[in-house]
Amino acid sequence: MGMISRRQFGGGLLAAAAGLDFASRPGTVFAPRTARAEDRLAASEVILTWYRLVLELVRHTPTYSPPVASRAFAYLGVTGWEALAATQPGLVSLAGQLNGLTASPAPDATRACDETAMLNAALAAAVGHFFSNTGPTGQRAIRKMTARLTARVAKGADPQAVAAGIAHGETVADHILTWSMTDGGAVVENMGFPLTYALSREPGRWTPTSLVQQQQMPLLPGWGNNRSFATPSGKTCGLPPPPDYSESPGSAFYREAEEVRDAVKTLTPEQRAIARFWSDDPMLSPTPPGHWLSIAMQIAERDRLDAVQIFEVLARLGITLADAFIGCWDAKYRYDLIRPITYIRKVMDPGFEPILNTPPFPEYPSGHSTQSGAAEVVLTQVFGETFSFDDATHVADGIAPRHYASFRAAAEEAGISRLYGGIHFRSAIDRGLEQGRCIGAYAARLTMRG
Amino acid sequence: MAMRRTLVLFSVLAVSAGAARAEDGPLVPHFIDETRQAGIDSTYTGEWEYMVGGGVAAFDCNGDGFDDLLLPGGAVPAKFYQNRSSHGSPLSFEQSRSGLELDAVTGAYPLDIDGDGHLDVVLLRSGENVAMRGLGGCRFERANKAWGFEGGDGWSTALAATWEKGASFPTIAIGNYIDRYEDLHPWGSCTDNWLHRPAADGTRRFGPPMPLKPSYCPLSMLFTDWNRSGTPALRVSNDREYYKGGEEQLWHVEPGRDPALYTHQEGWKTLKIWGMGIASTDLNGDGFPEYFLTSMADNKLQTLAKVDPEGTPQPVYRDVALAKGVTAHRPYTGGETRPSTAWHAQFADVNNDGRADLFVAKGNVSKMPDFALKDPNNLLLQKGDGTFLESGDKAGVASMLSGRGAALVDLNLDGLLDLVVVNQSGPAELWRNATERAGHFVEIRLSQDGANRDAVGSWIEIRRGDTVQRREVTVGGGHASGISGWHHFGLGDATSADIRILWPDGGTGDWQAIKADGFYSAIKGKDGAADRIEAWTSTPTR
C-alpha cells in the first residue's frame, strides 16, 4: 500500500453539521463547526464525529482501561473497513487476515448503497454495543448522536440507497460484534480487577502500589490470553527478561532504579511536561491508545482524508494497538516485575514520590511504550517517516499541544515519559518499544488495497 | 396537642452505658423502617437532570425542637413534612404546605440568612435557585428579590455557607454542575460556581454573585476551618466525570479579598475523583478535621499530613481510607461484586459510644452496568482502635434503593440518631433508631445575638476525662443535604461531661459541666459574660 499523500495544511475546516457543534467549545482539539444545518454530511465527517464521541466515551466508561479501550478501537476500525471493503472495488477485506474473522455478508448487489448512511449505521451499532456499559450521560449522547446523524445523512439522499446503506452497515456491525464475543475480552468485571488473585511473594515481583482497595489486585491478569487480531497470539513478539532482580548497589537492576530516582529528583520543566503530556490516565483522558487514535484523527481532519483513507488508518491503528496490549499484557504477567516506587522506597529512598500515579499492574514492559512502538510503525507506514504533526489531544484539559517531527519521535517521547514519571525502568521502555514495533509490523503488512 | 416537654431526660432515657459496647466490637444499632407508618411518601424522580441531587433538609422551623423535613422531588414538587413525633415515640410526620414545594429541587440547605431567628432555606434547583425566607410556623416565602439573591439558571448541586468576619449577612457558595443544555457533548461543560457575598454597601442583602473560576462540576462544598486559623476555607469536591483539567479544590475565602485557590506551591495536591459528598469531623483528636470524600468504587478519608515546625498546618492530606476500613468500595451484602457508588456521607455517633461512626448513602447513578445495581448503604461503626466495622445490614439500613441525600438526626428527641435517605426513582426511607443499651448522650444547640444566630463556624468541644470530642458547626457538605438543629454527641459510659464553645468571633467559653442525656442551649455570653449552658425546654404550639 502506498502512503496517503499529504495535503496542504491549514486549508480549512471540515464542514460538519450545525446542530452537531459539540466540538466548538474553546479549548477542544477539533476545529469549530462551520457548515449549515441543511448541508449533507460527508462520510468522513460522520466517521470523525462518531470517533470524537468514542474518545469521550472511553474516558467516561470506567471499565475502559487502556487494554479494554484498545479492543474497542480495533473492532470499530474493522467494522468501518469491512463495510467499505464490501461495497467498494479495490478494497480488500480483512477476513482471513485477522484471527477468526470471516467475510461479512455481502450487500444486496441489486441496490445502490449510500456510503455515508452505511458507515453511520455501522458506527452507531458498534458504538452502541461497545459502550453499552457507559453511564447515563454517555447513553444519552449515543442516542442523540444516532438520531441526529441518521437524520442528517438521509437529507437529500436517495431514500432507497440510504435504506440499503443502513441495512448493510448494521449487518456488518452485527457480524463484527458476533466475532468479537469470542476473543476473551468481551466481559470485563469489576473494572478489570479480579476479585481473587494470588500475589507472588518472591522478591522483585509486583506488589500493590495504591491505597485504593480495588487496586490491591492487578488489572486484567488474563488479558494476554485474548485472541489477538493480526499477530498470531499474545506470545508473538516476546521479549527478553528484564535485568535480574537485585538490591545490590552496582547491579544492573539497582542502576536502573537509580536512573528513575535521579530522573524524578532532577526533572526539568520539559521533562515534567513530557510526563504529563503522555500520562493519559484512564478515566481522566482518552487513555494511551486513545491518545494515538486522537493523533490519527487530528491528521485526518487537518489533511481532509476521505472515508477510505480514514478507515484504513483507524483500522490498522486499532488493530495494532489492541495487539500491542495483548502482547504487552502477556509479557507483564510472565515477568510480574516490581514497580519503581516499591523498589526505590524499599531500597533507596522511603520518601520517593513519582509525579505520575503508578498503574496497578506489573512493570515490565511498559504498556505505553509497546503500544506507541506499534502505532509508530503503522502510522509511519501510512504517512511516511518524516511526517510531522502537532498533537493537541489534551488541550481541553489545559495541556498545551506538542510538535513532533515524526511518529518515531512521538513514540520515543511517549516511552521515556514513563521514566520521567517515575513509573517505569529503562528496560521496560526500550524493550517495550521494540516489542511494539515488532507487533506493529503485523498490522502494517495487512493487505487492504487490491 | 400542647403538652410541655422537658427535654432533660435523665430518667426517661437512662441507659446502661456499660453495655454500650459489645465485647467483640462496637454496639450495632437497631434501626426500624418507619417510612410508611410515619406518613412519609416522597420520591425523587426525573431523568438525566436529576441523576444527581436528591438532598434532604432537616431543620426545626416551628421552634418545637423536633426537626421537620423537606424532601426534594426532582421533576415533581418537593414535599414538606412537619414532625409530629413525641419523645422516644415512633416517628410521625404530617405533610403540610410550607411554601417550599417547588419543582426542580435537587437539594436544600437551611440557615438563618437574615438573622431573624427563623430558619430560611436555600433551594438548589435545576433552574433558578430560590432563597426562601422563614416566616415562623414553618411558612416560607420567596426572598430572591428582597435579598438580592440571583438564582441563575444552572444545574445546582452543592452549597456551603459561612459568615465572614464582620459580616452581617452570610456568604453562600453554590456549586453548579454540567451545562444541562449540552446534550451531545456535556463533558467539559461545567458551569461556573457562584459565590454570593454580602452587598458591599453593608445592607443586609447579597451583592452580585461572583464566579468561582475554574469550576469543575462539584457535587459537594463545605466551608471548613481546616487549619484552625479562624477563617474557614471552601472545600469543593468535584465530579471528574465532567470536568476537563479539574481536580479537588480548596479556596481561600478571606474577608475583603477575592477568593483564591490553594496552589500546589502551598502544598495542595492534585486529586481527581468522582467527588459526590463531603463529611468531616475530627476523628483522631488532633484538633483538625478529617474529610471523607465519596466517589465511585473507593472512597477517600483524608487526614492532615503535614504541620510545619512552627506548628502551622499545610494543606497536605493523606488517604487513610484503606487503613481505617472505610473504602466502602463494593457492596458488602446482597451478592453484588461490582463496585459501589457513594453519595451522601455523614459522621455521627449512632450508638452513643462516644466515637463518630460513618453513614454513606449508596446507589447506582442510573443502571450503570459497571457498578452495583443493588448497592447497600453503609453504616461503618468506629471501633476502639479507630478502624471501622461495617454494620449496615445488621443495623437494618442496608437499603438497595438508589440512595442520594440523607440525614442522621434525632427526630424523636430520644438521644438516638434516626435516619432519612432520599432515593432516586424510589421512595424516601425513614428509620427510627431503636437501639437498646446505647450509651449516654448530650445534644446541643448554639445561639448568639446578631447575625449568624446559630453560630455557624463554631467548634463545640465535649470533654470526658482525657477525651475531647470536637465538632465544627457548618452549613454545607454531604450530598445536597442540609441539617440545622441539635448537635448530638454520644458519651459512652459517662454520665456527665464538660462543654465549651469556641465561637466564630474567636471567643472561647469556659468549660462547664453538664449531665448526660440532656438537651442544652449554649448561649454566647454578652460583653465578656460567661456563656450560658441551659437545659432546653419547649412548649410546643402545635
mmCIF file of N, CA and C in Angstrom, chain A residues 19-20 22 25 53 56-57 59-63 132-138 140-141 144-145 148 190-191 195 211-214 216 283-284 396-397, chain B residues 48 51 180 182-189 240-245 272 274 297-298 300 319 322 327 329-330 337-339 365-366 368-371:
data_model
loop_
_atom_site.group_PDB
_atom_site.id
_atom_site.type_symbol
_atom_site.label_atom_id
_atom_site.label_comp_id
_atom_site.label_asym_id
_atom_site.label_seq_id
_atom_site.Cartn_x
_atom_site.Cartn_y
_atom_site.Cartn_z
ATOM 1 N N GLY A 19 -25.722 22.037 14.631
ATOM 2 C CA GLY A 19 -26.506 21.129 15.451
ATOM 3 C C GLY A 19 -25.666 19.959 15.942
ATOM 4 N N LEU A 20 -24.478 19.856 15.448
ATOM 5 C CA LEU A 20 -23.529 18.868 15.954
ATOM 6 C C LEU A 20 -22.279 19.609 16.376
ATOM 7 N N PHE A 22 -20.703 20.050 18.917
ATOM 8 C CA PHE A 22 -20.173 19.657 20.218
ATOM 9 C C PHE A 22 -18.690 19.890 20.345
ATOM 10 N N ARG A 25 -16.471 24.059 21.554
ATOM 11 C CA ARG A 25 -16.151 24.724 22.805
ATOM 12 C C ARG A 25 -14.676 25.126 22.814
ATOM 13 N N LEU A 53 -16.904 11.240 19.728
ATOM 14 C CA LEU A 53 -17.736 10.762 20.831
ATOM 15 C C LEU A 53 -17.081 9.542 21.484
ATOM 16 N N GLU A 56 -14.574 10.387 24.036
ATOM 17 C CA GLU A 56 -15.197 10.815 25.299
ATOM 18 C C GLU A 56 -15.765 9.612 26.053
ATOM 19 N N LEU A 57 -16.373 8.716 25.328
ATOM 20 C CA LEU A 57 -16.962 7.547 25.993
ATOM 21 C C LEU A 57 -15.888 6.691 26.650
ATOM 22 N N ARG A 59 -13.189 7.766 27.899
ATOM 23 C CA ARG A 59 -12.795 8.487 29.112
ATOM 24 C C ARG A 59 -13.824 8.333 30.223
ATOM 25 N N HIS A 60 -15.064 8.178 29.843
ATOM 26 C CA HIS A 60 -16.124 8.234 30.843
ATOM 27 C C HIS A 60 -16.812 6.895 31.062
ATOM 28 N N THR A 61 -16.183 5.830 30.639
ATOM 29 C CA THR A 61 -16.708 4.494 30.912
ATOM 30 C C THR A 61 -15.680 3.780 31.775
ATOM 31 N N PRO A 62 -15.994 3.577 33.051
ATOM 32 C CA PRO A 62 -14.964 3.126 33.985
ATOM 33 C C PRO A 62 -14.279 1.821 33.613
ATOM 34 N N THR A 63 -14.955 0.939 32.898
ATOM 35 C CA THR A 63 -14.311 -0.318 32.515
ATOM 36 C C THR A 63 -13.193 -0.109 31.505
ATOM 37 N N SER A 132 -21.974 -0.091 25.652
ATOM 38 C CA SER A 132 -23.268 -0.345 26.286
ATOM 39 C C SER A 132 -23.196 -0.183 27.796
ATOM 40 N N ASN A 133 -22.011 -0.228 28.339
ATOM 41 C CA ASN A 133 -21.895 -0.085 29.791
ATOM 42 C C ASN A 133 -21.452 1.308 30.216
ATOM 43 N N THR A 134 -21.549 2.272 29.321
ATOM 44 C CA THR A 134 -21.225 3.629 29.745
ATOM 45 C C THR A 134 -22.378 4.189 30.576
ATOM 46 N N GLY A 135 -22.166 5.312 31.186
ATOM 47 C CA GLY A 135 -23.147 5.871 32.115
ATOM 48 C C GLY A 135 -24.302 6.553 31.414
ATOM 49 N N PRO A 136 -25.207 7.120 32.196
ATOM 50 C CA PRO A 136 -26.419 7.710 31.610
ATOM 51 C C PRO A 136 -26.126 8.868 30.664
ATOM 52 N N THR A 137 -25.093 9.621 30.962
ATOM 53 C CA THR A 137 -24.778 10.740 30.075
ATOM 54 C C THR A 137 -24.264 10.231 28.736
ATOM 55 N N GLY A 138 -23.428 9.223 28.760
ATOM 56 C CA GLY A 138 -22.935 8.643 27.523
ATOM 57 C C GLY A 138 -24.047 7.975 26.731
ATOM 58 N N ARG A 140 -27.111 8.746 26.772
ATOM 59 C CA ARG A 140 -27.943 9.829 26.223
ATOM 60 C C ARG A 140 -27.279 10.432 24.990
ATOM 61 N N ALA A 141 -25.972 10.626 25.079
ATOM 62 C CA ALA A 141 -25.244 11.207 23.947
ATOM 63 C C ALA A 141 -25.270 10.258 22.743
ATOM 64 N N LYS A 144 -28.733 10.492 21.158
ATOM 65 C CA LYS A 144 -28.952 11.758 20.439
ATOM 66 C C LYS A 144 -28.068 11.839 19.204
ATOM 67 N N MET A 145 -26.856 11.352 19.323
ATOM 68 C CA MET A 145 -25.965 11.361 18.164
ATOM 69 C C MET A 145 -26.540 10.481 17.054
ATOM 70 N N ARG A 148 -29.566 12.300 15.460
ATOM 71 C CA ARG A 148 -29.255 13.479 14.649
ATOM 72 C C ARG A 148 -28.462 13.116 13.406
ATOM 73 N N ASN A 190 -15.768 -5.933 37.398
ATOM 74 C CA ASN A 190 -15.117 -5.172 38.473
ATOM 75 C C ASN A 190 -14.028 -4.262 37.918
ATOM 76 N N MET A 191 -14.344 -3.638 36.793
ATOM 77 C CA MET A 191 -13.426 -2.697 36.151
ATOM 78 C C MET A 191 -12.088 -3.359 35.797
ATOM 79 N N LEU A 195 -11.371 -10.480 41.581
ATOM 80 C CA LEU A 195 -11.771 -10.495 42.993
ATOM 81 C C LEU A 195 -10.802 -11.303 43.826
ATOM 82 N N LEU A 211 -3.300 2.872 47.413
ATOM 83 C CA LEU A 211 -4.128 2.778 48.608
ATOM 84 C C LEU A 211 -5.582 2.531 48.253
ATOM 85 N N VAL A 212 -5.840 2.363 46.971
ATOM 86 C CA VAL A 212 -7.199 2.070 46.535
ATOM 87 C C VAL A 212 -7.463 0.572 46.731
ATOM 88 N N GLN A 213 -8.529 0.272 47.441
ATOM 89 C CA GLN A 213 -8.822 -1.126 47.768
ATOM 90 C C GLN A 213 -8.959 -1.978 46.514
ATOM 91 N N GLN A 214 -9.655 -1.442 45.539
ATOM 92 C CA GLN A 214 -9.897 -2.198 44.306
ATOM 93 C C GLN A 214 -8.593 -2.579 43.617
ATOM 94 N N GLN A 216 -5.781 -3.480 44.867
ATOM 95 C CA GLN A 216 -4.890 -4.394 45.577
ATOM 96 C C GLN A 216 -4.675 -5.663 44.749
ATOM 97 N N MET A 283 -9.844 7.211 32.584
ATOM 98 C CA MET A 283 -10.960 7.959 33.176
ATOM 99 C C MET A 283 -10.665 9.445 33.328
ATOM 100 N N LEU A 284 -9.449 9.849 32.996
ATOM 101 C CA LEU A 284 -9.113 11.276 33.007
ATOM 102 C C LEU A 284 -8.616 11.718 31.643
ATOM 103 N N ALA A 396 -8.037 20.523 25.811
ATOM 104 C CA ALA A 396 -9.209 20.849 26.630
ATOM 105 C C ALA A 396 -8.925 20.664 28.116
ATOM 106 N N ASP A 397 -7.904 19.905 28.434
ATOM 107 C CA ASP A 397 -7.519 19.732 29.833
ATOM 108 C C ASP A 397 -6.448 20.720 30.252
ATOM 109 N N TRP B 48 -32.330 12.638 33.242
ATOM 110 C CA TRP B 48 -30.913 12.966 33.313
ATOM 111 C C TRP B 48 -30.585 14.098 34.291
ATOM 112 N N MET B 51 -30.215 12.863 37.885
ATOM 113 C CA MET B 51 -29.428 11.675 38.225
ATOM 114 C C MET B 51 -28.571 11.944 39.462
ATOM 115 N N ARG B 180 -26.726 21.947 31.343
ATOM 116 C CA ARG B 180 -27.750 20.931 31.057
ATOM 117 C C ARG B 180 -28.332 21.043 29.665
ATOM 118 N N GLU B 182 -26.346 21.041 27.092
ATOM 119 C CA GLU B 182 -25.377 20.327 26.249
ATOM 120 C C GLU B 182 -25.745 18.850 26.227
ATOM 121 N N ASP B 183 -26.448 18.440 25.212
ATOM 122 C CA ASP B 183 -26.890 17.051 25.246
ATOM 123 C C ASP B 183 -25.966 16.107 24.480
ATOM 124 N N LEU B 184 -25.272 16.605 23.466
ATOM 125 C CA LEU B 184 -24.395 15.717 22.714
ATOM 126 C C LEU B 184 -23.017 15.586 23.340
ATOM 127 N N HIS B 185 -22.583 16.639 23.938
ATOM 128 C CA HIS B 185 -21.195 16.649 24.393
ATOM 129 C C HIS B 185 -21.091 17.414 25.718
ATOM 130 N N PRO B 186 -21.695 16.857 26.767
ATOM 131 C CA PRO B 186 -21.718 17.593 28.037
ATOM 132 C C PRO B 186 -20.394 17.571 28.785
ATOM 133 N N TRP B 187 -19.495 16.690 28.384
ATOM 134 C CA TRP B 187 -18.235 16.598 29.109
ATOM 135 C C TRP B 187 -17.410 17.854 28.873
ATOM 136 N N GLY B 188 -16.904 18.379 29.935
ATOM 137 C CA GLY B 188 -16.146 19.628 29.825
ATOM 138 C C GLY B 188 -17.027 20.865 29.836
ATOM 139 N N SER B 189 -18.312 20.687 30.107
ATOM 140 C CA SER B 189 -19.206 21.849 30.056
ATOM 141 C C SER B 189 -19.562 22.359 31.445
ATOM 142 N N ARG B 240 -15.248 14.178 38.483
ATOM 143 C CA ARG B 240 -14.312 14.107 37.364
ATOM 144 C C ARG B 240 -14.957 13.574 36.090
ATOM 145 N N GLU B 241 -16.147 13.057 36.225
ATOM 146 C CA GLU B 241 -16.855 12.581 35.043
ATOM 147 C C GLU B 241 -17.022 13.698 34.015
ATOM 148 N N TYR B 242 -17.111 14.928 34.486
ATOM 149 C CA TYR B 242 -17.488 16.007 33.575
ATOM 150 C C TYR B 242 -16.459 17.101 33.410
ATOM 151 N N TYR B 243 -15.486 17.186 34.297
ATOM 152 C CA TYR B 243 -14.548 18.295 34.105
ATOM 153 C C TYR B 243 -13.400 17.886 33.211
ATOM 154 N N LYS B 244 -12.764 18.884 32.661
ATOM 155 C CA LYS B 244 -11.525 18.694 31.910
ATOM 156 C C LYS B 244 -10.456 19.518 32.632
ATOM 157 N N GLY B 245 -9.397 18.878 32.997
ATOM 158 C CA GLY B 245 -8.326 19.585 33.676
ATOM 159 C C GLY B 245 -8.632 19.942 35.116
ATOM 160 N N LYS B 272 -8.157 13.652 41.789
ATOM 161 C CA LYS B 272 -9.268 13.631 40.830
ATOM 162 C C LYS B 272 -10.132 12.429 41.154
ATOM 163 N N TRP B 274 -14.538 11.036 41.483
ATOM 164 C CA TRP B 274 -15.933 11.359 41.195
ATOM 165 C C TRP B 274 -16.503 11.958 42.492
ATOM 166 N N ALA B 297 -16.572 3.390 43.404
ATOM 167 C CA ALA B 297 -15.598 2.415 43.878
ATOM 168 C C ALA B 297 -14.989 2.946 45.188
ATOM 169 N N ASP B 298 -13.664 3.099 45.269
ATOM 170 C CA ASP B 298 -13.067 3.528 46.533
ATOM 171 C C ASP B 298 -13.461 4.948 46.916
ATOM 172 N N LYS B 300 -12.533 8.157 49.830
ATOM 173 C CA LYS B 300 -11.312 8.680 50.434
ATOM 174 C C LYS B 300 -11.574 9.154 51.863
ATOM 175 N N ASP B 319 -4.434 9.825 52.440
ATOM 176 C CA ASP B 319 -5.631 8.997 52.375
ATOM 177 C C ASP B 319 -5.473 7.802 53.307
ATOM 178 N N LEU B 322 -8.151 3.109 53.370
ATOM 179 C CA LEU B 322 -7.832 1.685 53.376
ATOM 180 C C LEU B 322 -7.413 1.245 54.774
ATOM 181 N N THR B 327 -13.016 2.246 52.868
ATOM 182 C CA THR B 327 -13.048 2.434 51.415
ATOM 183 C C THR B 327 -14.463 2.232 50.887
ATOM 184 N N HIS B 329 -15.942 0.308 49.027
ATOM 185 C CA HIS B 329 -15.824 0.335 47.568
ATOM 186 C C HIS B 329 -16.746 -0.641 46.864
ATOM 187 N N ARG B 330 -17.311 -1.557 47.598
ATOM 188 C CA ARG B 330 -18.076 -2.634 46.968
ATOM 189 C C ARG B 330 -19.185 -3.045 47.948
ATOM 190 N N THR B 337 -20.814 -8.017 43.186
ATOM 191 C CA THR B 337 -19.359 -7.842 43.286
ATOM 192 C C THR B 337 -18.886 -6.591 42.563
ATOM 193 N N ARG B 338 -19.795 -5.955 41.847
ATOM 194 C CA ARG B 338 -19.388 -4.738 41.141
ATOM 195 C C ARG B 338 -19.183 -3.602 42.137
ATOM 196 N N PRO B 339 -18.395 -2.620 41.763
ATOM 197 C CA PRO B 339 -18.112 -1.540 42.712
ATOM 198 C C PRO B 339 -19.332 -0.670 43.013
ATOM 199 N N VAL B 365 -25.870 5.265 39.683
ATOM 200 C CA VAL B 365 -26.230 6.548 39.063
ATOM 201 C C VAL B 365 -27.518 6.391 38.265
ATOM 202 N N SER B 366 -27.518 5.409 37.371
ATOM 203 C CA SER B 366 -28.726 5.137 36.600
ATOM 204 C C SER B 366 -28.481 3.878 35.780
ATOM 205 N N MET B 368 -26.045 1.919 35.624
ATOM 206 C CA MET B 368 -24.706 1.775 35.041
ATOM 207 C C MET B 368 -24.225 0.349 35.251
ATOM 208 N N PRO B 369 -24.014 -0.409 34.185
ATOM 209 C CA PRO B 369 -23.708 -1.831 34.375
ATOM 210 C C PRO B 369 -22.336 -2.109 34.970
ATOM 211 N N ASP B 370 -21.443 -1.132 34.930
ATOM 212 C CA ASP B 370 -20.135 -1.354 35.543
ATOM 213 C C ASP B 370 -20.196 -1.289 37.070
ATOM 214 N N PHE B 371 -21.308 -0.806 37.597
ATOM 215 C CA PHE B 371 -21.401 -0.600 39.042
ATOM 216 C C PHE B 371 -22.608 -1.354 39.595
#
